[in-house]
Coordinates of C-alpha atoms and ligand atoms in Angstrom, one line a residue:
M1 CA -0.1 -0.2 -0.1
D2 CA 1.1 3.1 -0.9
C3 CA 1.1 5.6 2.4
G4 CA 3.6 8.6 2.1
T5 CA 5.4 9.6 -0.3
T6 CA 8.6 7.7 -2.1
G7 CA 12.3 8.7 -2.9
P8 CA 14.6 10.6 -0.8
R9 CA 12.1 12.8 0.9
Q10 CA 10.3 10.3 2.3
I11 CA 8.5 11.4 5.2
W12 CA 6.2 7.8 7.1
P13 CA 9.0 5.3 7.2
S14 CA 8.8 4.3 10.3
I15 CA 5.0 4.9 10.9
C16 CA 3.6 4.5 7.7
P17 CA 2.6 1.1 7.8
P18 CA -0.7 1.0 8.2
G19 CA -2.2 0.1 11.1
V20 CA -2.0 1.6 14.9
Q21 CA 1.0 1.1 16.4
I22 CA 1.2 1.7 21.2
P23 CA 4.6 1.8 21.9
E24 CA 5.5 0.0 25.0
A25 CA 5.3 2.7 26.8
A26 CA 1.4 3.7 26.0
Q27 CA -0.3 0.2 26.9
P28 CA -3.2 0.7 29.7
G29 CA -1.8 -0.6 32.7
P30 CA -2.7 0.7 35.7
E31 CA 0.0 2.7 35.9
I32 CA 0.6 5.0 32.4
D33 CA 2.8 7.8 33.0
V34 CA 1.7 10.4 30.5
E35 CA 4.6 12.0 29.9
R36 CA 6.3 8.8 29.1
A37 CA 3.6 7.4 26.3
T38 CA 3.7 10.9 25.1
Q39 CA 7.9 11.0 24.3
A40 CA 7.5 7.2 23.4
Y41 CA 4.6 7.8 20.8
M42 CA 6.8 11.0 20.2
N43 CA 9.6 8.9 19.6
L44 CA 8.0 6.7 16.1
L45 CA 9.4 9.9 14.4
S46 CA 13.8 10.5 13.3
P47 CA 15.2 13.4 14.0
E48 CA 15.9 13.4 10.3
Q49 CA 10.9 13.3 9.8
R50 CA 11.0 15.6 12.3
A51 CA 13.8 18.6 11.3
R52 CA 12.0 18.0 8.1
S53 CA 8.1 19.2 9.6
D54 CA 10.0 21.6 11.4
A55 CA 11.1 22.9 8.5
Y56 CA 8.0 23.0 6.4
F57 CA 6.1 25.1 9.4
E58 CA 8.4 27.2 10.4
G59 CA 8.8 28.2 6.7
G60 CA 5.2 27.8 6.9
Y61 CA 5.0 31.0 9.7
W62 CA 7.3 32.9 7.3
L63 CA 4.8 32.2 4.0
Q64 CA 2.3 34.4 6.3
L65 CA 4.3 37.5 6.1
W66 CA 5.4 36.8 2.2
Q67 CA 2.0 36.7 1.2
F68 CA 0.1 39.3 2.8
L69 CA 4.1 41.4 1.8
Y70 CA 2.9 40.6 -1.8
G71 CA -0.6 40.7 -1.5
L72 CA 0.0 44.4 -0.2
A73 CA 3.0 45.2 -3.0
V74 CA 0.5 44.1 -6.2
L75 CA -2.8 46.6 -4.4
L76 CA -0.1 49.2 -4.5
A77 CA 0.7 48.4 -7.8
I78 CA -2.7 48.8 -9.5
L79 CA -3.5 51.7 -7.8
S80 CA 0.2 53.6 -8.9
L81 CA -0.4 52.5 -12.3
R82 CA -3.8 53.7 -11.4
W83 CA -5.2 50.2 -13.3
S84 CA -8.0 50.1 -10.8
A85 CA -9.6 54.1 -12.1
R86 CA -9.2 52.7 -15.8
M87 CA -11.7 50.1 -14.7
R88 CA -13.7 52.2 -12.9
D89 CA -14.1 54.0 -15.9
W90 CA -14.8 51.2 -18.3
A91 CA -17.9 50.7 -15.4
E92 CA -18.8 53.3 -15.9
R93 CA -19.1 53.5 -20.3
V94 CA -21.0 50.1 -19.5
T95 CA -23.5 51.8 -17.6
S96 CA -24.7 54.5 -16.2
R97 CA -26.4 52.4 -13.7
R98 CA -24.2 53.2 -9.6
W99 CA -24.5 49.2 -8.2
L100 CA -23.9 47.9 -12.1
Q101 CA -21.0 49.7 -12.3
S102 CA -18.9 48.1 -9.0
A103 CA -20.3 44.6 -10.3
V104 CA -18.8 44.6 -13.8
Y105 CA -15.5 46.7 -11.3
A106 CA -16.0 44.1 -9.4
L107 CA -16.0 41.2 -12.1
M108 CA -13.5 42.9 -13.7
Y109 CA -10.6 42.9 -10.3
T110 CA -11.6 39.8 -8.9
P111 CA -9.7 37.9 -12.5
L112 CA -7.0 40.4 -12.8
M113 CA -6.4 39.8 -9.1
W114 CA -5.8 36.1 -9.3
L115 CA -3.9 36.9 -12.0
L116 CA -1.4 39.0 -10.2
S117 CA -1.5 36.7 -7.5
L118 CA -0.7 33.5 -9.1
P119 CA 2.5 33.0 -8.8
F120 CA 3.1 33.5 -5.5
A121 CA 0.9 31.0 -5.0
W122 CA 1.6 28.8 -7.5
Y123 CA 4.8 28.6 -4.6
A124 CA 3.5 28.2 -1.4
G125 CA 0.6 26.0 -2.8
F126 CA 2.3 23.9 -5.4
A127 CA 6.1 24.6 -5.7
R128 CA 6.4 24.1 -2.3
E129 CA 3.7 21.4 -1.3
H130 CA 5.5 19.0 -3.6
A131 CA 9.1 19.9 -2.9
Y132 CA 7.9 18.7 0.7
G133 CA 6.3 15.8 -0.5
L134 CA 3.2 16.9 0.3
S135 CA 1.3 17.0 -2.8
N136 CA 0.1 14.7 -5.7
H137 CA -1.2 17.9 -7.7
T138 CA -0.1 17.8 -11.1
F139 CA 0.3 20.9 -12.5
G140 CA -2.3 21.7 -15.3
G141 CA -4.8 20.0 -12.2
W142 CA -3.8 22.5 -10.1
L143 CA -4.2 25.5 -12.6
W144 CA -7.5 23.8 -13.0
D145 CA -8.3 23.6 -9.6
K146 CA -7.2 27.4 -8.8
F147 CA -8.4 29.2 -12.3
K148 CA -12.6 27.6 -10.8
G149 CA -11.5 28.6 -7.8
M150 CA -11.0 32.0 -9.1
L151 CA -14.9 31.8 -10.9
M152 CA -16.3 30.8 -7.9
V153 CA -14.6 33.9 -5.7
T154 CA -15.8 36.2 -8.2
V155 CA -19.3 35.2 -7.8
L156 CA -19.6 35.6 -4.8
A157 CA -17.1 38.9 -4.5
V158 CA -19.4 40.6 -7.8
I159 CA -22.1 39.8 -4.8
A160 CA -19.9 41.9 -0.8
I161 CA -18.9 43.9 -3.4
V162 CA -21.7 45.1 -5.1
S163 CA -23.9 44.8 -1.3
I164 CA -21.3 46.9 -0.3
Y165 CA -20.7 49.6 -2.4
A166 CA -24.6 49.9 -1.8
F167 CA -24.2 50.8 2.0
I168 CA -21.5 52.8 1.1
R169 CA -23.9 55.7 -1.1
R170 CA -26.1 55.0 1.1
A171 CA -25.3 54.8 4.7
A172 CA -22.4 57.7 4.1
A173 CA -19.6 57.1 6.7
N174 CA -22.4 54.4 8.3
W175 CA -21.5 52.5 6.3
W176 CA -19.1 50.0 8.2
G177 CA -22.4 48.8 10.5
W178 CA -24.6 47.7 8.0
A179 CA -20.9 45.8 6.2
T180 CA -21.4 43.7 8.9
A181 CA -24.5 42.6 9.4
F182 CA -25.0 42.0 5.8
M183 CA -21.1 40.0 6.9
F184 CA -23.0 38.1 9.0
A185 CA -25.5 36.5 6.8
F186 CA -22.9 36.5 4.0
L187 CA -20.5 33.5 6.5
L188 CA -23.7 31.7 7.4
F189 CA -24.5 31.6 3.2
V190 CA -20.4 30.6 2.8
F191 CA -20.5 27.9 5.4
L192 CA -23.3 26.8 4.4
I193 CA -22.9 26.2 0.5
T194 CA -19.7 25.2 0.9
P195 CA -19.9 21.9 1.2
V196 CA -23.0 21.2 -0.7
F197 CA -22.2 22.8 -3.1
L198 CA -18.8 24.5 -3.5
N199 CA -16.3 21.4 -2.4
P200 CA -17.8 18.8 -5.5
I201 CA -16.6 21.9 -7.8
F202 CA -13.2 20.4 -6.7
N203 CA -14.0 16.8 -6.5
K204 CA -15.8 13.8 -6.1
Y205 CA -18.4 12.8 -3.9
Q206 CA -19.3 9.5 -4.1
P207 CA -21.2 7.2 -1.3
L208 CA -19.2 5.2 1.0
A209 CA -19.4 1.1 0.6
D210 CA -21.3 -0.3 3.0
G211 CA -19.3 -1.9 5.5
P212 CA -16.7 -1.6 8.6
V213 CA -15.7 2.1 8.2
R214 CA -19.1 2.7 7.1
S215 CA -21.2 0.7 10.0
A216 CA -18.2 2.8 12.3
V217 CA -19.7 6.1 11.9
L218 CA -23.1 5.9 11.1
S219 CA -22.9 4.2 14.4
L220 CA -20.9 7.0 15.7
A221 CA -24.0 9.4 14.4
R222 CA -26.3 8.0 16.5
A223 CA -24.3 8.1 19.9
N224 CA -24.5 11.4 18.1
E225 CA -27.6 12.9 17.5
I226 CA -26.5 12.9 14.0
P227 CA -29.3 12.9 11.3
A228 CA -27.3 11.2 9.3
D229 CA -27.6 8.6 6.4
N230 CA -25.2 9.6 3.8
V231 CA -21.3 9.0 4.6
M232 CA -19.3 10.3 1.4
W233 CA -15.5 9.6 0.2
F234 CA -13.6 12.3 -2.3
D235 CA -11.0 12.2 -4.2
A236 CA -9.1 14.5 -1.9
S237 CA -5.9 11.6 -3.3
K238 CA -5.3 13.9 -6.5
Q239 CA -4.5 16.8 -5.1
T240 CA -2.9 16.1 -2.4
K241 CA -1.2 13.7 0.8
R242 CA -3.1 14.7 3.5
V243 CA -5.7 13.5 5.5
S244 CA -9.3 14.9 6.6
A245 CA -12.9 14.8 6.9
N246 CA -15.3 16.5 7.7
V247 CA -19.5 16.3 8.8
S248 CA -22.0 19.3 7.3
G249 CA -25.4 19.7 6.8
L250 CA -27.7 21.8 4.8
F251 CA -32.1 21.4 5.5
G252 CA -31.9 18.9 7.0
T253 CA -29.8 17.1 4.7
T254 CA -27.0 16.0 6.6
Q255 CA -23.7 14.2 5.6
V256 CA -20.0 12.7 6.9
S257 CA -17.2 13.1 4.0
L258 CA -14.1 11.1 4.5
N259 CA -11.0 11.7 1.9
D260 CA -10.1 9.0 0.6
N261 CA -6.5 9.3 2.5
L262 CA -7.9 8.7 5.8
L263 CA -9.4 4.8 4.8
N264 CA -7.0 4.0 2.5
R265 CA -3.9 5.3 4.9
T266 CA -5.1 5.2 8.3
S267 CA -6.9 1.8 10.0
L268 CA -10.4 2.4 12.1
P269 CA -9.3 3.5 15.0
E270 CA -7.5 6.6 12.9
I271 CA -10.3 7.3 11.4
K272 CA -13.5 6.6 14.1
A273 CA -10.8 9.1 15.9
V274 CA -10.9 11.7 12.9
V275 CA -15.4 11.5 13.2
G276 CA -15.3 12.3 16.3
H277 CA -13.6 15.2 16.6
E278 CA -15.5 16.9 13.2
M279 CA -19.0 15.0 15.4
G280 CA -17.5 17.5 17.8
H281 CA -16.9 20.6 15.4
Y282 CA -20.4 20.3 13.9
V283 CA -22.6 18.7 17.9
L284 CA -20.4 22.4 19.9
D285 CA -22.4 24.1 16.5
H286 CA -18.6 25.8 15.4
P287 CA -19.7 27.1 11.9
L288 CA -22.9 29.3 13.5
Q289 CA -20.2 30.3 16.4
G290 CA -17.2 30.8 14.3
A291 CA -20.0 33.5 11.6
V292 CA -20.2 35.5 14.6
F293 CA -16.9 35.4 16.0
F294 CA -15.6 36.8 12.3
T295 CA -19.1 38.8 11.9
L296 CA -17.4 40.6 14.2
V297 CA -13.2 40.7 13.6
F298 CA -14.6 42.2 9.8
G299 CA -16.9 44.5 12.0
L300 CA -14.3 45.9 13.7
G301 CA -12.9 46.1 10.3
F302 CA -14.8 47.6 8.4
L303 CA -14.0 51.0 11.5
I304 CA -10.5 50.5 11.4
L305 CA -11.1 50.7 7.4
E306 CA -13.4 54.0 7.7
R307 CA -11.2 55.8 10.4
F308 CA -8.5 55.0 7.8
F309 CA -9.2 54.7 4.3
E310 CA -10.7 59.1 4.3
R311 CA -7.5 59.4 5.4
G312 CA -5.6 58.1 3.0
R313 CA -7.9 59.1 -0.2
R314 CA -7.9 63.0 0.7
R315 CA -3.6 62.4 1.1
W316 CA -3.1 59.6 -2.0
G317 CA -6.7 60.6 -3.6
E318 CA -6.3 62.5 -6.3
R319 CA -3.1 59.9 -7.6
F320 CA -4.7 57.2 -7.2
G321 CA -7.9 58.4 -9.5
I322 CA -10.5 57.8 -6.4
R323 CA -12.8 60.4 -6.1
E324 CA -15.3 60.0 -2.9
R325 CA -15.9 57.0 -0.4
A326 CA -18.0 55.5 -3.2
D327 CA -16.2 54.7 -5.4
P328 CA -15.0 51.4 -7.1
A329 CA -12.1 52.6 -8.5
G330 CA -11.4 52.8 -4.8
L331 CA -11.8 48.8 -3.4
P332 CA -7.1 48.0 -4.1
L333 CA -6.8 50.8 -0.8
A334 CA -9.3 49.4 1.2
L335 CA -8.3 45.7 1.1
A336 CA -4.9 46.5 1.2
I337 CA -6.0 48.9 4.9
L338 CA -8.3 46.0 6.2
S339 CA -5.3 42.7 5.1
A340 CA -2.8 44.9 7.3
Y341 CA -5.8 44.6 9.9
L342 CA -6.8 40.9 9.8
F343 CA -2.3 40.3 9.0
L344 CA -2.3 41.7 12.2
A345 CA -5.0 39.9 13.8
T346 CA -4.0 36.7 13.2
P347 CA -2.7 35.4 15.9
L348 CA -6.3 36.9 17.4
T349 CA -8.1 34.2 14.8
N350 CA -5.7 31.3 16.0
R351 CA -6.5 31.4 19.5
Y352 CA -9.8 31.3 18.3
I353 CA -9.9 28.7 15.7
Y354 CA -7.4 27.2 18.5
A355 CA -9.8 26.5 21.3
G356 CA -12.4 25.1 19.0
E357 CA -9.8 22.9 17.6
T358 CA -8.8 22.0 21.4
A359 CA -13.0 21.8 22.5
A360 CA -13.7 19.3 19.6
D361 CA -11.1 16.7 20.1
L362 CA -12.1 16.5 23.6
Y363 CA -15.2 15.7 21.8
G364 CA -14.0 13.7 19.3
L365 CA -11.5 12.0 22.5
N366 CA -14.8 11.0 24.4
A367 CA -17.3 10.8 21.5
A368 CA -14.9 7.7 20.2
R369 CA -13.1 6.3 23.1
E370 CA -10.0 5.4 19.7
P371 CA -6.9 7.0 22.6
H372 CA -4.4 5.6 20.6
G373 CA -5.8 6.7 17.3
F374 CA -6.2 10.3 18.2
A375 CA -2.5 9.9 19.1
T376 CA -1.4 7.9 16.0
V377 CA -4.1 10.3 13.2
S378 CA -1.7 13.9 15.6
M379 CA 2.0 11.5 14.9
R380 CA 0.1 10.9 10.9
L381 CA -0.3 15.1 10.6
G382 CA 3.1 15.8 12.5
A383 CA 4.1 15.0 8.8
H384 CA 3.1 19.3 8.3
R385 CA 3.4 20.5 11.8
K386 CA 6.5 20.5 13.8
L387 CA 5.0 18.6 16.9
E388 CA 6.9 19.7 19.3
P389 CA 6.5 23.8 19.2
S390 CA 8.0 26.3 22.2
P391 CA 4.5 27.7 24.0
L392 CA 5.6 30.7 21.9
E393 CA 5.0 29.7 19.0
E394 CA 2.5 27.5 19.8
F395 CA 0.3 30.8 20.3
L396 CA 1.3 32.9 18.0
F397 CA 0.8 30.9 15.3
Y398 CA -0.8 27.8 16.4
D399 CA -4.7 27.1 15.5
H400 CA -4.8 23.5 15.6
P401 CA -3.3 22.1 19.2
S402 CA 0.2 20.4 18.2
G403 CA 1.2 16.8 18.0
R404 CA 2.5 16.8 21.3
R405 CA -0.7 18.5 22.9
R406 CA -2.7 16.2 20.7
V407 CA -0.4 12.9 22.0
E408 CA -0.2 14.2 25.9
M409 CA -4.1 14.8 25.6
S410 CA -5.0 10.8 23.9
M411 CA -2.4 9.9 27.1
R412 CA -4.7 11.3 29.7
W413 CA -7.9 10.6 29.0
L414 CA -6.9 6.8 28.3
G415 CA -5.0 6.8 31.9
E416 CA -8.3 8.3 33.2
N417 CA -10.8 6.2 31.7
Q418 CA -8.9 3.1 32.8
G419 CA -11.8 1.2 33.0
L420 CA -13.0 0.9 29.2
F421 CA -10.3 -0.7 28.5
T422 CA -9.4 -4.4 28.4
P423 CA -4.7 -4.5 29.1
A424 CA -4.5 -4.9 25.3
P425 CA -1.7 -9.1 24.9
S426 CA 0.7 -7.1 23.2
S427 CA 2.6 -4.2 21.2
Q428 CA 2.7 -6.4 17.9
D429 CA -1.2 -6.2 18.4
R430 CA -2.1 -3.7 15.9
G431 CA -6.2 -3.2 17.2
T432 CA -6.7 -0.4 19.8
A433 CA -7.8 -1.6 23.1
A434 CA -11.0 -0.3 22.6
N435 CA -11.6 -2.8 20.0
P436 CA -8.9 -5.9 20.4
G437 CA -8.4 -7.4 17.1
A438 CA -10.2 -5.0 15.1
E439 CA -9.4 -5.2 11.7
N440 CA -7.3 -3.0 10.5
Q441 CA -7.5 -0.3 7.4
Ligands
ZN501 ZN1 -11.4 20.7 13.5

């Protein structure tokens, strides 16, 4: 079975064999030592594998900064070359209706931004992923996915830009209040349509055939009162080597989707652990809470934007050809301010997401009761996420608990729930204690 990258860059030789490997120190027993058990899991990766994963993830910290600066440079170029003013002029020639002018502007602006951002996107999303052996994408496939993404974003951008400029024309300096209310509806709309309508644009979703995985997932769903009778799988392996799953619902149709990497490269205890985590997000209502949180983040951003935009316009408006607040030619200036705010707010938004992920982790442990499954899959995720960051690093950059935190959580949970387990016969037995002799995929 192909279980990761092959060749000199292989990340997973030791933990790659499918199935849960329970290190000796992590065996259930009367005196399980959380720290020792966690360390035993950490030792499953060789120093070379660790170094490689650390380098990939630490490079990602800088990548966030370069991405922000690159985006800023593109926005400033569009402004100072007066391309933005020219797109506004074209829009005015096409129609005299102001709302349509902002729509025409958005129809030109979004593909232009996409094109200018493509070199960076290629480096960060294609070249670098391949260099670390994390991607399965062909260049053509990658470009086609990017193009489809751009069409999708253009439709959403037209809706958002037309609406927000309508608020600016009607409410002048108070536009930001209306824009914040709009953002809430917009985020909910995007969260709701993404799994059902947008994800199938990129991947093919098919019902999972009857078998142990399907019955385990449906049993978990019933136990957690998730009205799902649909278990789907999708072909993520054409893009990436990462494992993932999600639970999503719209109008009473709830579906659990597993990616094929999860199905083909991990074991049943790991699948149950991952699905338990995703069910946590669903049951704890994280999409709705996330929409509320990010509405507040955007609301504050709009307020800051209102203060800085007028200053910037007075200063550079003439040079960039921006006439007034409601002139779509000012959009790149507005987005430059907003992106600076969002960049600086990243540690804050990371904290919010991190808290939700921790809650889902604990929910998943309690629901799936697969501490070794969760510890093992957390080690697999260590291929692209530094396993043991410093506390400051985890605070600033992590939006999910680190691998070490997750293994520690699993081992603590195991230590406190010994009564649920019969001791496993030996470390050679690949089932978990909760599923003695369970067949691994
Ligand atoms: Zn999650």
